[in-house]
Amino acid sequence: MPRKIIAAPEKRETARAGAGTGAIRGYRAVVDPEAVGLGFEAIVFITMRQEDRETLMAFEAAVTAIPQVLQAERLFGEPDYLLRIVTSDLAAYQRLQDDKLAVLPGLLRMTSTLVMKRIAHDRPLPA
């Protein structure tokens, strides 16, 4: 018989209070990427050619329309953006880079780093 894990009463109260204040933005299942065929991960650093508001908004809209982009961060300094991308394998990543990433608005340079191993991932916020 499967064991059901129930949070301690104080944790339930904290969660209830957080939901009422807007501190909790939602709940989700954490899916194993390997189990769904998305075991290849790359971190992509983007440097922009131009940084006017219109170009940045177009770039950000285009990035959010790519489902393989799990995370996108705008940074201070160089590079301008960091993207976390998953695909099924290297060939799929190469197609994504050629077909979608290389044509992003305002793109000057893109540097990809392949993830060898995840060390800390999907951690809760510190108390």
XYZ file of C-alpha atoms in Angstrom:
127
model
C 0.000 0.000 0.000
C 1.504 3.395 -0.977
C 2.361 5.728 1.853
C 0.680 9.103 1.890
C 2.896 11.942 3.060
C 1.094 14.683 4.956
C 2.710 17.969 5.871
C 3.022 18.905 9.514
C 0.225 21.187 10.759
C 2.516 24.209 10.913
C 3.618 23.634 7.319
C -0.016 23.421 6.189
C -0.735 26.694 7.999
C 2.266 28.349 6.349
C 1.123 27.124 2.930
C -2.436 28.335 3.552
C -1.180 31.750 4.687
C 1.176 31.997 1.720
C -1.635 31.235 -0.731
C -3.697 34.074 0.729
C -0.891 36.640 0.487
C 0.158 35.799 -3.066
C 3.503 34.355 -1.939
C 2.567 31.000 -3.487
C 2.223 31.390 -7.245
C 1.073 27.863 -7.977
C 1.692 24.154 -7.669
C 3.223 21.814 -10.223
C 4.451 18.311 -10.780
C 8.219 17.924 -11.153
C 8.715 15.741 -14.228
C 11.920 13.811 -14.923
C 13.170 15.146 -18.304
C 14.779 11.787 -19.160
C 11.459 10.006 -18.633
C 9.763 12.193 -21.271
C 12.611 12.140 -23.778
C 14.122 15.548 -22.970
C 17.418 14.529 -21.405
C 19.650 16.922 -23.368
C 20.131 20.318 -21.693
C 22.019 23.421 -22.767
C 22.647 26.769 -21.137
C 22.733 29.488 -23.790
C 24.247 32.918 -23.277
C 22.881 35.650 -25.553
C 24.521 38.962 -26.362
C 22.299 41.478 -28.103
C 23.307 43.595 -31.098
C 20.950 46.363 -30.050
C 19.131 46.978 -26.799
C 16.336 49.401 -27.568
C 13.011 48.653 -25.899
C 11.292 47.451 -29.073
C 14.067 44.944 -29.865
C 14.208 43.635 -26.292
C 10.435 43.158 -26.145
C 10.452 41.361 -29.523
C 13.338 39.142 -28.378
C 11.616 38.262 -25.101
C 8.308 37.506 -26.850
C 10.087 35.257 -29.363
C 11.976 33.418 -26.603
C 8.835 32.756 -24.562
C 7.183 31.279 -27.683
C 9.811 28.503 -27.856
C 8.589 25.601 -25.673
C 12.087 24.126 -25.257
C 13.189 27.260 -23.373
C 12.481 26.323 -19.751
C 14.061 29.395 -18.223
C 15.067 32.808 -19.558
C 16.816 35.468 -17.503
C 17.781 39.023 -18.483
C 21.158 39.842 -16.942
C 23.148 42.936 -16.008
C 26.387 43.213 -17.981
C 27.440 40.679 -20.575
C 25.956 38.418 -21.689
C 22.530 40.022 -21.859
C 20.428 36.868 -21.428
C 20.752 33.334 -20.091
C 18.480 30.611 -21.471
C 18.028 27.084 -20.156
C 16.943 24.801 -22.971
C 15.980 21.118 -23.169
C 15.705 18.878 -26.215
C 15.793 15.167 -26.905
C 19.411 15.085 -28.113
C 22.230 17.052 -29.732
C 20.702 16.830 -33.215
C 17.407 18.261 -31.954
C 19.276 21.068 -30.189
C 21.210 21.855 -33.388
C 17.917 22.124 -35.340
C 16.438 24.358 -32.642
C 19.506 26.592 -32.708
C 19.527 26.866 -36.508
C 15.772 27.279 -36.971
C 14.674 29.337 -33.967
C 17.503 30.656 -31.801
C 19.749 32.002 -34.565
C 16.923 34.163 -35.937
C 15.891 35.795 -32.649
C 15.425 39.584 -32.967
C 18.498 41.666 -32.072
C 20.816 38.678 -31.644
C 24.535 39.416 -31.979
C 26.146 36.350 -30.398
C 24.995 33.079 -28.924
C 27.239 30.824 -26.827
C 25.993 27.387 -25.832
C 27.282 25.337 -22.927
C 26.117 21.747 -22.561
C 25.044 20.541 -19.132
C 27.090 17.550 -17.981
C 25.365 16.975 -14.639
C 22.747 18.711 -12.500
C 23.991 19.322 -8.982
C 21.290 21.515 -7.376
C 17.999 21.745 -9.224
C 14.422 22.813 -8.365
C 15.367 23.566 -4.792
C 12.933 25.268 -2.433
C 13.594 28.849 -1.406
C 15.629 29.152 1.788
C 13.682 29.875 4.953
